[in-house]
């Protein structure tokens, strides 16, 4: 039986072999506007990218937090749509998830 200690995206098993765990993460949010959730997502995504994970954010529109996201190296995908209830957004998200396989 193997025992793992998780820290900063790495797992160390009992045989002292370093196993790197890299996750592909996709966050979906309506916009990257001035709100608190958008700001916190930009901080979180930047830190996850910095620790070695592959982070993607999908939104219908950009906003003031987009610069912070792009400067951190996070991949941004614009899914468009006329409003938040536009069925085109769902189809584009589905296509993106099939492409990225997060």
PDB file of N, CA and C in Angstrom:
ATOM      1  N   UNK A   1       0.843  -1.176   0.000  1.00  0.00           N
ATOM      2  CA  UNK A   1       0.000   0.000   0.000  1.00  0.00           C
ATOM      3  C   UNK A   1       0.891   1.242   0.000  1.00  0.00           C
ATOM      4  N   UNK A   2       0.545   2.204  -0.853  1.00  0.00           N
ATOM      5  CA  UNK A   2       1.317   3.442  -0.934  1.00  0.00           C
ATOM      6  C   UNK A   2       0.624   4.548  -0.157  1.00  0.00           C
ATOM      7  N   UNK A   3       1.395   5.343   0.525  1.00  0.00           N
ATOM      8  CA  UNK A   3       0.881   6.494   1.245  1.00  0.00           C
ATOM      9  C   UNK A   3       1.425   7.754   0.587  1.00  0.00           C
ATOM     10  N   UNK A   4       0.554   8.710   0.361  1.00  0.00           N
ATOM     11  CA  UNK A   4       0.947   9.923  -0.328  1.00  0.00           C
ATOM     12  C   UNK A   4       0.790  11.133   0.586  1.00  0.00           C
ATOM     13  N   UNK A   5       1.694  12.074   0.443  1.00  0.00           N
ATOM     14  CA  UNK A   5       1.615  13.361   1.126  1.00  0.00           C
ATOM     15  C   UNK A   5       1.498  14.419   0.033  1.00  0.00           C
ATOM     16  N   UNK A   6       0.372  15.126  -0.010  1.00  0.00           N
ATOM     17  CA  UNK A   6       0.108  16.088  -1.081  1.00  0.00           C
ATOM     18  C   UNK A   6       0.550  17.483  -0.663  1.00  0.00           C
ATOM     19  N   UNK A   7       1.276  18.159  -1.534  1.00  0.00           N
ATOM     20  CA  UNK A   7       1.671  19.545  -1.269  1.00  0.00           C
ATOM     21  C   UNK A   7       2.052  20.211  -2.584  1.00  0.00           C
ATOM     22  N   UNK A   8       1.449  21.319  -2.891  1.00  0.00           N
ATOM     23  CA  UNK A   8       1.787  22.149  -4.053  1.00  0.00           C
ATOM     24  C   UNK A   8       1.819  21.380  -5.370  1.00  0.00           C
ATOM     25  N   UNK A   9       0.873  20.480  -5.566  1.00  0.00           N
ATOM     26  CA  UNK A   9       0.806  19.769  -6.827  1.00  0.00           C
ATOM     27  C   UNK A   9       1.753  18.590  -6.932  1.00  0.00           C
ATOM     28  N   UNK A  10       2.437  18.236  -5.859  1.00  0.00           N
ATOM     29  CA  UNK A  10       3.345  17.104  -5.880  1.00  0.00           C
ATOM     30  C   UNK A  10       2.882  16.057  -4.883  1.00  0.00           C
ATOM     31  N   UNK A  11       3.201  14.825  -5.154  1.00  0.00           N
ATOM     32  CA  UNK A  11       2.880  13.738  -4.240  1.00  0.00           C
ATOM     33  C   UNK A  11       4.165  12.981  -3.955  1.00  0.00           C
ATOM     34  N   UNK A  12       4.412  12.709  -2.705  1.00  0.00           N
ATOM     35  CA  UNK A  12       5.607  11.981  -2.315  1.00  0.00           C
ATOM     36  C   UNK A  12       5.161  10.664  -1.710  1.00  0.00           C
ATOM     37  N   UNK A  13       5.544   9.554  -2.337  1.00  0.00           N
ATOM     38  CA  UNK A  13       5.112   8.280  -1.788  1.00  0.00           C
ATOM     39  C   UNK A  13       6.124   7.787  -0.755  1.00  0.00           C
ATOM     40  N   UNK A  14       5.851   6.674  -0.139  1.00  0.00           N
ATOM     41  CA  UNK A  14       6.694   6.205   0.953  1.00  0.00           C
ATOM     42  C   UNK A  14       8.061   5.726   0.485  1.00  0.00           C
ATOM     43  N   UNK A  15       8.216   5.476  -0.791  1.00  0.00           N
ATOM     44  CA  UNK A  15       9.508   5.052  -1.327  1.00  0.00           C
ATOM     45  C   UNK A  15      10.375   6.252  -1.721  1.00  0.00           C
ATOM     46  N   UNK A  16       9.947   7.443  -1.336  1.00  0.00           N
ATOM     47  CA  UNK A  16      10.657   8.699  -1.600  1.00  0.00           C
ATOM     48  C   UNK A  16      10.854   8.987  -3.080  1.00  0.00           C
ATOM     49  N   UNK A  17       9.896   8.576  -3.885  1.00  0.00           N
ATOM     50  CA  UNK A  17       9.905   8.936  -5.300  1.00  0.00           C
ATOM     51  C   UNK A  17       8.942  10.094  -5.492  1.00  0.00           C
ATOM     52  N   UNK A  18       9.395  11.101  -6.156  1.00  0.00           N
ATOM     53  CA  UNK A  18       8.572  12.277  -6.387  1.00  0.00           C
ATOM     54  C   UNK A  18       7.681  12.050  -7.596  1.00  0.00           C
ATOM     55  N   UNK A  19       6.392  12.185  -7.400  1.00  0.00           N
ATOM     56  CA  UNK A  19       5.419  12.017  -8.468  1.00  0.00           C
ATOM     57  C   UNK A  19       4.765  13.370  -8.702  1.00  0.00           C
ATOM     58  N   UNK A  20       4.858  13.879  -9.908  1.00  0.00           N
ATOM     59  CA  UNK A  20       4.300  15.187 -10.221  1.00  0.00           C
ATOM     60  C   UNK A  20       2.856  15.016 -10.690  1.00  0.00           C
ATOM     61  N   UNK A  21       1.959  15.747 -10.072  1.00  0.00           N
ATOM     62  CA  UNK A  21       0.547  15.719 -10.440  1.00  0.00           C
ATOM     63  C   UNK A  21       0.234  17.048 -11.117  1.00  0.00           C
ATOM     64  N   UNK A  22      -0.055  17.012 -12.411  1.00  0.00           N
ATOM     65  CA  UNK A  22      -0.411  18.221 -13.145  1.00  0.00           C
ATOM     66  C   UNK A  22      -1.876  18.086 -13.550  1.00  0.00           C
ATOM     67  N   UNK A  23      -2.672  19.052 -13.162  1.00  0.00           N
ATOM     68  CA  UNK A  23      -4.084  19.023 -13.505  1.00  0.00           C
ATOM     69  C   UNK A  23      -4.380  20.002 -14.633  1.00  0.00           C
ATOM     70  N   UNK A  24      -5.334  19.642 -15.457  1.00  0.00           N
ATOM     71  CA  UNK A  24      -5.857  20.541 -16.483  1.00  0.00           C
ATOM     72  C   UNK A  24      -7.207  21.016 -15.957  1.00  0.00           C
ATOM     73  N   UNK A  25      -7.315  22.318 -15.679  1.00  0.00           N
ATOM     74  CA  UNK A  25      -8.474  22.883 -14.997  1.00  0.00           C
ATOM     75  C   UNK A  25      -9.179  23.866 -15.927  1.00  0.00           C
ATOM     76  N   UNK A  26     -10.509  23.769 -15.982  1.00  0.00           N
ATOM     77  CA  UNK A  26     -11.318  24.704 -16.764  1.00  0.00           C
ATOM     78  C   UNK A  26     -12.336  25.357 -15.840  1.00  0.00           C
ATOM     79  N   UNK A  27     -12.251  26.668 -15.693  1.00  0.00           N
ATOM     80  CA  UNK A  27     -13.228  27.448 -14.926  1.00  0.00           C
ATOM     81  C   UNK A  27     -14.174  28.130 -15.905  1.00  0.00           C
ATOM     82  N   UNK A  28     -15.460  28.094 -15.609  1.00  0.00           N
ATOM     83  CA  UNK A  28     -16.467  28.758 -16.434  1.00  0.00           C
ATOM     84  C   UNK A  28     -17.127  29.841 -15.597  1.00  0.00           C
ATOM     85  N   UNK A  29     -17.117  31.065 -16.118  1.00  0.00           N
ATOM     86  CA  UNK A  29     -17.694  32.202 -15.413  1.00  0.00           C
ATOM     87  C   UNK A  29     -18.330  33.119 -16.463  1.00  0.00           C
ATOM     88  N   UNK A  30     -19.465  33.745 -16.159  1.00  0.00           N
ATOM     89  CA  UNK A  30     -20.139  34.558 -17.187  1.00  0.00           C
ATOM     90  C   UNK A  30     -19.281  35.690 -17.744  1.00  0.00           C
ATOM     91  N   UNK A  31     -18.677  36.497 -16.878  1.00  0.00           N
ATOM     92  CA  UNK A  31     -17.838  37.602 -17.343  1.00  0.00           C
ATOM     93  C   UNK A  31     -16.616  37.715 -16.435  1.00  0.00           C
ATOM     94  N   UNK A  32     -15.689  38.540 -16.841  1.00  0.00           N
ATOM     95  CA  UNK A  32     -14.519  38.842 -16.010  1.00  0.00           C
ATOM     96  C   UNK A  32     -14.584  40.300 -15.565  1.00  0.00           C
ATOM     97  N   UNK A  33     -15.763  40.734 -15.157  1.00  0.00           N
ATOM     98  CA  UNK A  33     -16.011  42.117 -14.775  1.00  0.00           C
ATOM     99  C   UNK A  33     -15.370  42.502 -13.452  1.00  0.00           C
ATOM    100  N   UNK A  34     -15.944  43.505 -12.810  1.00  0.00           N
ATOM    101  CA  UNK A  34     -15.378  44.089 -11.594  1.00  0.00           C
ATOM    102  C   UNK A  34     -15.741  43.361 -10.307  1.00  0.00           C
ATOM    103  N   UNK A  35     -16.504  42.296 -10.370  1.00  0.00           N
ATOM    104  CA  UNK A  35     -16.992  41.640  -9.160  1.00  0.00           C
ATOM    105  C   UNK A  35     -15.921  40.919  -8.369  1.00  0.00           C
ATOM    106  N   UNK A  36     -16.286  40.558  -7.147  1.00  0.00           N
ATOM    107  CA  UNK A  36     -15.356  39.870  -6.259  1.00  0.00           C
ATOM    108  C   UNK A  36     -15.051  38.455  -6.699  1.00  0.00           C
ATOM    109  N   UNK A  37     -16.032  37.731  -7.230  1.00  0.00           N
ATOM    110  CA  UNK A  37     -15.794  36.360  -7.691  1.00  0.00           C
ATOM    111  C   UNK A  37     -14.811  36.348  -8.862  1.00  0.00           C
ATOM    112  N   UNK A  38     -14.951  37.299  -9.758  1.00  0.00           N
ATOM    113  CA  UNK A  38     -14.060  37.387 -10.906  1.00  0.00           C
ATOM    114  C   UNK A  38     -12.628  37.701 -10.470  1.00  0.00           C
ATOM    115  N   UNK A  39     -12.484  38.600  -9.519  1.00  0.00           N
ATOM    116  CA  UNK A  39     -11.163  38.970  -9.010  1.00  0.00           C
ATOM    117  C   UNK A  39     -10.506  37.781  -8.299  1.00  0.00           C
ATOM    118  N   UNK A  40     -11.278  37.083  -7.454  1.00  0.00           N
ATOM    119  CA  UNK A  40     -10.737  35.928  -6.744  1.00  0.00           C
ATOM    120  C   UNK A  40     -10.353  34.810  -7.716  1.00  0.00           C
ATOM    121  N   UNK A  41     -11.144  34.630  -8.770  1.00  0.00           N
ATOM    122  CA  UNK A  41     -10.805  33.635  -9.780  1.00  0.00           C
ATOM    123  C   UNK A  41      -9.497  33.988 -10.474  1.00  0.00           C
ATOM    124  N   UNK A  42      -9.274  35.265 -10.751  1.00  0.00           N
ATOM    125  CA  UNK A  42      -8.028  35.661 -11.408  1.00  0.00           C
ATOM    126  C   UNK A  42      -6.823  35.403 -10.500  1.00  0.00           C
ATOM    127  N   UNK A  43      -6.977  35.626  -9.196  1.00  0.00           N
ATOM    128  CA  UNK A  43      -5.888  35.322  -8.259  1.00  0.00           C
ATOM    129  C   UNK A  43      -5.641  33.815  -8.182  1.00  0.00           C
ATOM    130  N   UNK A  44      -6.725  33.044  -8.037  1.00  0.00           N
ATOM    131  CA  UNK A  44      -6.615  31.592  -7.916  1.00  0.00           C
ATOM    132  C   UNK A  44      -6.020  30.971  -9.167  1.00  0.00           C
ATOM    133  N   UNK A  45      -6.507  31.368 -10.326  1.00  0.00           N
ATOM    134  CA  UNK A  45      -6.016  30.803 -11.581  1.00  0.00           C
ATOM    135  C   UNK A  45      -4.538  31.120 -11.791  1.00  0.00           C
ATOM    136  N   UNK A  46      -4.143  32.338 -11.445  1.00  0.00           N
ATOM    137  CA  UNK A  46      -2.734  32.709 -11.576  1.00  0.00           C
ATOM    138  C   UNK A  46      -1.820  31.875 -10.691  1.00  0.00           C
ATOM    139  N   UNK A  47      -2.244  31.634  -9.469  1.00  0.00           N
ATOM    140  CA  UNK A  47      -1.432  30.823  -8.554  1.00  0.00           C
ATOM    141  C   UNK A  47      -1.387  29.363  -8.989  1.00  0.00           C
ATOM    142  N   UNK A  48      -2.506  28.838  -9.450  1.00  0.00           N
ATOM    143  CA  UNK A  48      -2.499  27.454  -9.932  1.00  0.00           C
ATOM    144  C   UNK A  48      -1.604  27.308 -11.161  1.00  0.00           C
ATOM    145  N   UNK A  49      -1.622  28.289 -12.040  1.00  0.00           N
ATOM    146  CA  UNK A  49      -0.753  28.279 -13.216  1.00  0.00           C
ATOM    147  C   UNK A  49       0.707  28.348 -12.783  1.00  0.00           C
ATOM    148  N   UNK A  50       0.993  29.166 -11.782  1.00  0.00           N
ATOM    149  CA  UNK A  50       2.360  29.323 -11.295  1.00  0.00           C
ATOM    150  C   UNK A  50       2.914  28.027 -10.704  1.00  0.00           C
ATOM    151  N   UNK A  51       2.044  27.225 -10.075  1.00  0.00           N
ATOM    152  CA  UNK A  51       2.496  25.972  -9.483  1.00  0.00           C
ATOM    153  C   UNK A  51       2.593  24.838 -10.498  1.00  0.00           C
ATOM    154  N   UNK A  52       2.273  25.112 -11.759  1.00  0.00           N
ATOM    155  CA  UNK A  52       2.505  24.122 -12.800  1.00  0.00           C
ATOM    156  C   UNK A  52       1.275  23.495 -13.415  1.00  0.00           C
ATOM    157  N   UNK A  53       0.097  23.875 -12.973  1.00  0.00           N
ATOM    158  CA  UNK A  53      -1.120  23.318 -13.550  1.00  0.00           C
ATOM    159  C   UNK A  53      -1.472  24.052 -14.840  1.00  0.00           C
ATOM    160  N   UNK A  54      -2.211  23.396 -15.696  1.00  0.00           N
ATOM    161  CA  UNK A  54      -2.684  24.021 -16.934  1.00  0.00           C
ATOM    162  C   UNK A  54      -4.092  24.551 -16.674  1.00  0.00           C
ATOM    163  N   UNK A  55      -4.232  25.878 -16.636  1.00  0.00           N
ATOM    164  CA  UNK A  55      -5.486  26.512 -16.242  1.00  0.00           C
ATOM    165  C   UNK A  55      -6.113  27.218 -17.443  1.00  0.00           C
ATOM    166  N   UNK A  56      -7.416  26.978 -17.634  1.00  0.00           N
ATOM    167  CA  UNK A  56      -8.194  27.609 -18.694  1.00  0.00           C
ATOM    168  C   UNK A  56      -9.408  28.275 -18.056  1.00  0.00           C
ATOM    169  N   UNK A  57      -9.787  29.434 -18.582  1.00  0.00           N
ATOM    170  CA  UNK A  57     -10.987  30.129 -18.134  1.00  0.00           C
ATOM    171  C   UNK A  57     -11.849  30.410 -19.360  1.00  0.00           C
ATOM    172  N   UNK A  58     -13.123  30.047 -19.264  1.00  0.00           N
ATOM    173  CA  UNK A  58     -14.076  30.315 -20.341  1.00  0.00           C
ATOM    174  C   UNK A  58     -15.093  31.326 -19.841  1.00  0.00           C
ATOM    175  N   UNK A  59     -15.315  32.387 -20.609  1.00  0.00           N
ATOM    176  CA  UNK A  59     -16.313  33.395 -20.252  1.00  0.00           C
ATOM    177  C   UNK A  59     -16.898  33.989 -21.523  1.00  0.00           C
ATOM    178  N   UNK A  60     -18.069  34.593 -21.371  1.00  0.00           N
ATOM    179  CA  UNK A  60     -18.715  35.176 -22.546  1.00  0.00           C
ATOM    180  C   UNK A  60     -18.120  36.536 -22.900  1.00  0.00           C
ATOM    181  N   UNK A  61     -17.600  37.231 -21.908  1.00  0.00           N
ATOM    182  CA  UNK A  61     -16.987  38.546 -22.134  1.00  0.00           C
ATOM    183  C   UNK A  61     -15.760  38.699 -21.250  1.00  0.00           C
ATOM    184  N   UNK A  62     -14.877  39.570 -21.664  1.00  0.00           N
ATOM    185  CA  UNK A  62     -13.708  39.905 -20.861  1.00  0.00           C
ATOM    186  C   UNK A  62     -14.064  40.960 -19.827  1.00  0.00           C
ATOM    187  N   UNK A  63     -13.071  41.661 -19.350  1.00  0.00           N
ATOM    188  CA  UNK A  63     -13.292  42.699 -18.364  1.00  0.00           C
ATOM    189  C   UNK A  63     -11.969  43.136 -17.771  1.00  0.00           C
ATOM    190  N   UNK A  64     -12.028  43.888 -16.671  1.00  0.00           N
ATOM    191  CA  UNK A  64     -10.801  44.409 -16.070  1.00  0.00           C
ATOM    192  C   UNK A  64      -9.857  43.329 -15.542  1.00  0.00           C
ATOM    193  N   UNK A  65     -10.373  42.159 -15.207  1.00  0.00           N
ATOM    194  CA  UNK A  65      -9.514  41.094 -14.674  1.00  0.00           C
ATOM    195  C   UNK A  65      -8.832  40.274 -15.764  1.00  0.00           C
ATOM    196  N   UNK A  66      -9.165  40.533 -17.016  1.00  0.00           N
ATOM    197  CA  UNK A  66      -8.585  39.770 -18.114  1.00  0.00           C
ATOM    198  C   UNK A  66      -7.081  40.005 -18.238  1.00  0.00           C
ATOM    199  N   UNK A  67      -6.624  41.220 -18.011  1.00  0.00           N
ATOM    200  CA  UNK A  67      -5.192  41.508 -18.097  1.00  0.00           C
ATOM    201  C   UNK A  67      -4.403  40.712 -17.066  1.00  0.00           C
ATOM    202  N   UNK A  68      -4.921  40.621 -15.846  1.00  0.00           N
ATOM    203  CA  UNK A  68      -4.257  39.863 -14.785  1.00  0.00           C
ATOM    204  C   UNK A  68      -4.184  38.384 -15.154  1.00  0.00           C
ATOM    205  N   UNK A  69      -5.245  37.876 -15.743  1.00  0.00           N
ATOM    206  CA  UNK A  69      -5.294  36.467 -16.133  1.00  0.00           C
ATOM    207  C   UNK A  69      -4.293  36.174 -17.242  1.00  0.00           C
ATOM    208  N   UNK A  70      -4.262  37.015 -18.250  1.00  0.00           N
ATOM    209  CA  UNK A  70      -3.352  36.794 -19.375  1.00  0.00           C
ATOM    210  C   UNK A  70      -1.892  36.965 -18.968  1.00  0.00           C
ATOM    211  N   UNK A  71      -1.608  37.914 -18.072  1.00  0.00           N
ATOM    212  CA  UNK A  71      -0.221  38.112 -17.643  1.00  0.00           C
ATOM    213  C   UNK A  71       0.285  36.944 -16.805  1.00  0.00           C
ATOM    214  N   UNK A  72      -0.627  36.195 -16.179  1.00  0.00           N
ATOM    215  CA  UNK A  72      -0.233  35.018 -15.398  1.00  0.00           C
ATOM    216  C   UNK A  72      -0.035  33.792 -16.273  1.00  0.00           C
ATOM    217  N   UNK A  73      -0.369  33.885 -17.558  1.00  0.00           N
ATOM    218  CA  UNK A  73      -0.198  32.760 -18.461  1.00  0.00           C
ATOM    219  C   UNK A  73      -1.393  31.822 -18.521  1.00  0.00           C
ATOM    220  N   UNK A  74      -2.509  32.257 -17.965  1.00  0.00           N
ATOM    221  CA  UNK A  74      -3.726  31.454 -17.984  1.00  0.00           C
ATOM    222  C   UNK A  74      -4.367  31.580 -19.364  1.00  0.00           C
ATOM    223  N   UNK A  75      -4.890  30.486 -19.886  1.00  0.00           N
ATOM    224  CA  UNK A  75      -5.537  30.480 -21.201  1.00  0.00           C
ATOM    225  C   UNK A  75      -6.978  30.961 -21.050  1.00  0.00           C
ATOM    226  N   UNK A  76      -7.361  31.955 -21.855  1.00  0.00           N
ATOM    227  CA  UNK A  76      -8.719  32.489 -21.806  1.00  0.00           C
ATOM    228  C   UNK A  76      -9.442  32.133 -23.095  1.00  0.00           C
ATOM    229  N   UNK A  77     -10.674  31.648 -22.956  1.00  0.00           N
ATOM    230  CA  UNK A  77     -11.493  31.274 -24.099  1.00  0.00           C
ATOM    231  C   UNK A  77     -12.788  32.080 -24.050  1.00  0.00           C
ATOM    232  N   UNK A  78     -13.064  32.798 -25.125  1.00  0.00           N
ATOM    233  CA  UNK A  78     -14.312  33.573 -25.210  1.00  0.00           C
ATOM    234  C   UNK A  78     -15.370  32.697 -25.852  1.00  0.00           C
ATOM    235  N   UNK A  79     -16.443  32.452 -25.111  1.00  0.00           N
ATOM    236  CA  UNK A  79     -17.506  31.600 -25.638  1.00  0.00           C
ATOM    237  C   UNK A  79     -18.654  32.414 -26.218  1.00  0.00           C
ATOM    238  N   UNK A  80     -18.606  33.724 -26.085  1.00  0.00           N
ATOM    239  CA  UNK A  80     -19.577  34.608 -26.723  1.00  0.00           C
ATOM    240  C   UNK A  80     -20.986  34.457 -26.209  1.00  0.00           C
ATOM    241  N   UNK A  81     -21.931  34.654 -27.090  1.00  0.00           N
ATOM    242  CA  UNK A  81     -23.338  34.592 -26.717  1.00  0.00           C
ATOM    243  C   UNK A  81     -23.923  35.978 -26.549  1.00  0.00           C
ATOM    244  N   UNK A  82     -25.231  36.089 -26.775  1.00  0.00           N
ATOM    245  CA  UNK A  82     -25.925  37.362 -26.658  1.00  0.00           C
ATOM    246  C   UNK A  82     -26.214  37.690 -25.193  1.00  0.00           C
ATOM    247  N   UNK A  83     -26.611  36.667 -24.424  1.00  0.00           N
ATOM    248  CA  UNK A  83     -26.878  36.837 -22.997  1.00  0.00           C
ATOM    249  C   UNK A  83     -26.391  35.581 -22.278  1.00  0.00           C
ATOM    250  N   UNK A  84     -26.499  35.564 -20.956  1.00  0.00           N
ATOM    251  CA  UNK A  84     -26.061  34.402 -20.185  1.00  0.00           C
ATOM    252  C   UNK A  84     -26.911  33.166 -20.448  1.00  0.00           C
ATOM    253  N   UNK A  85     -28.101  33.347 -20.988  1.00  0.00           N
ATOM    254  CA  UNK A  85     -28.998  32.216 -21.252  1.00  0.00           C
ATOM    255  C   UNK A  85     -29.001  31.778 -22.714  1.00  0.00           C
ATOM    256  N   UNK A  86     -28.049  32.234 -23.473  1.00  0.00           N
ATOM    257  CA  UNK A  86     -27.963  31.887 -24.887  1.00  0.00           C
ATOM    258  C   UNK A  86     -27.518  30.424 -25.029  1.00  0.00           C
ATOM    259  N   UNK A  87     -28.275  29.580 -25.736  1.00  0.00           N
ATOM    260  CA  UNK A  87     -27.897  28.167 -25.873  1.00  0.00           C
ATOM    261  C   UNK A  87     -26.593  27.947 -26.635  1.00  0.00           C
ATOM    262  N   UNK A  88     -26.155  28.929 -27.379  1.00  0.00           N
ATOM    263  CA  UNK A  88     -24.886  28.821 -28.104  1.00  0.00           C
ATOM    264  C   UNK A  88     -23.729  28.672 -27.119  1.00  0.00           C
ATOM    265  N   UNK A  89     -23.833  29.312 -25.963  1.00  0.00           N
ATOM    266  CA  UNK A  89     -22.779  29.216 -24.953  1.00  0.00           C
ATOM    267  C   UNK A  89     -22.598  27.766 -24.519  1.00  0.00           C
ATOM    268  N   UNK A  90     -23.705  27.077 -24.274  1.00  0.00           N
ATOM    269  CA  UNK A  90     -23.627  25.676 -23.859  1.00  0.00           C
ATOM    270  C   UNK A  90     -22.926  24.831 -24.916  1.00  0.00           C
ATOM    271  N   UNK A  91     -23.277  25.029 -26.172  1.00  0.00           N
ATOM    272  CA  UNK A  91     -22.657  24.247 -27.244  1.00  0.00           C
ATOM    273  C   UNK A  91     -21.170  24.549 -27.374  1.00  0.00           C
ATOM    274  N   UNK A  92     -20.804  25.812 -27.230  1.00  0.00           N
ATOM    275  CA  UNK A  92     -19.383  26.168 -27.308  1.00  0.00           C
ATOM    276  C   UNK A  92     -18.601  25.629 -26.116  1.00  0.00           C
ATOM    277  N   UNK A  93     -19.215  25.648 -24.927  1.00  0.00           N
ATOM    278  CA  UNK A  93     -18.557  25.064 -23.757  1.00  0.00           C
ATOM    279  C   UNK A  93     -18.382  23.555 -23.924  1.00  0.00           C
ATOM    280  N   UNK A  94     -19.382  22.914 -24.454  1.00  0.00           N
ATOM    281  CA  UNK A  94     -19.300  21.476 -24.693  1.00  0.00           C
ATOM    282  C   UNK A  94     -18.166  21.156 -25.667  1.00  0.00           C
ATOM    283  N   UNK A  95     -18.067  21.921 -26.735  1.00  0.00           N
ATOM    284  CA  UNK A  95     -16.980  21.730 -27.711  1.00  0.00           C
ATOM    285  C   UNK A  95     -15.621  21.978 -27.062  1.00  0.00           C
ATOM    286  N   UNK A  96     -15.532  23.015 -26.240  1.00  0.00           N
ATOM    287  CA  UNK A  96     -14.270  23.328 -25.560  1.00  0.00           C
ATOM    288  C   UNK A  96     -13.871  22.221 -24.598  1.00  0.00           C
ATOM    289  N   UNK A  97     -14.834  21.675 -23.855  1.00  0.00           N
ATOM    290  CA  UNK A  97     -14.529  20.595 -22.927  1.00  0.00           C
ATOM    291  C   UNK A  97     -14.086  19.333 -23.667  1.00  0.00           C
ATOM    292  N   UNK A  98     -14.665  19.054 -24.807  1.00  0.00           N
ATOM    293  CA  UNK A  98     -14.237  17.903 -25.589  1.00  0.00           C
ATOM    294  C   UNK A  98     -12.834  18.095 -26.133  1.00  0.00           C
ATOM    295  N   UNK A  99     -12.504  19.331 -26.472  1.00  0.00           N
ATOM    296  CA  UNK A  99     -11.181  19.627 -27.001  1.00  0.00           C
ATOM    297  C   UNK A  99     -10.104  19.574 -25.914  1.00  0.00           C
ATOM    298  N   UNK A 100     -10.386  20.205 -24.759  1.00  0.00           N
ATOM    299  CA  UNK A 100      -9.381  20.291 -23.692  1.00  0.00           C
ATOM    300  C   UNK A 100      -9.304  19.032 -22.831  1.00  0.00           C
ATOM    301  N   UNK A 101     -10.435  18.380 -22.607  1.00  0.00           N
ATOM    302  CA  UNK A 101     -10.529  17.207 -21.713  1.00  0.00           C
ATOM    303  C   UNK A 101      -9.952  17.520 -20.332  1.00  0.00           C
ATOM    304  N   UNK A 102     -10.558  18.514 -19.642  1.00  0.00           N
ATOM    305  CA  UNK A 102     -10.041  18.882 -18.309  1.00  0.00           C
ATOM    306  C   UNK A 102     -10.343  17.826 -17.258  1.00  0.00           C
TER     307      UNK A 102
END
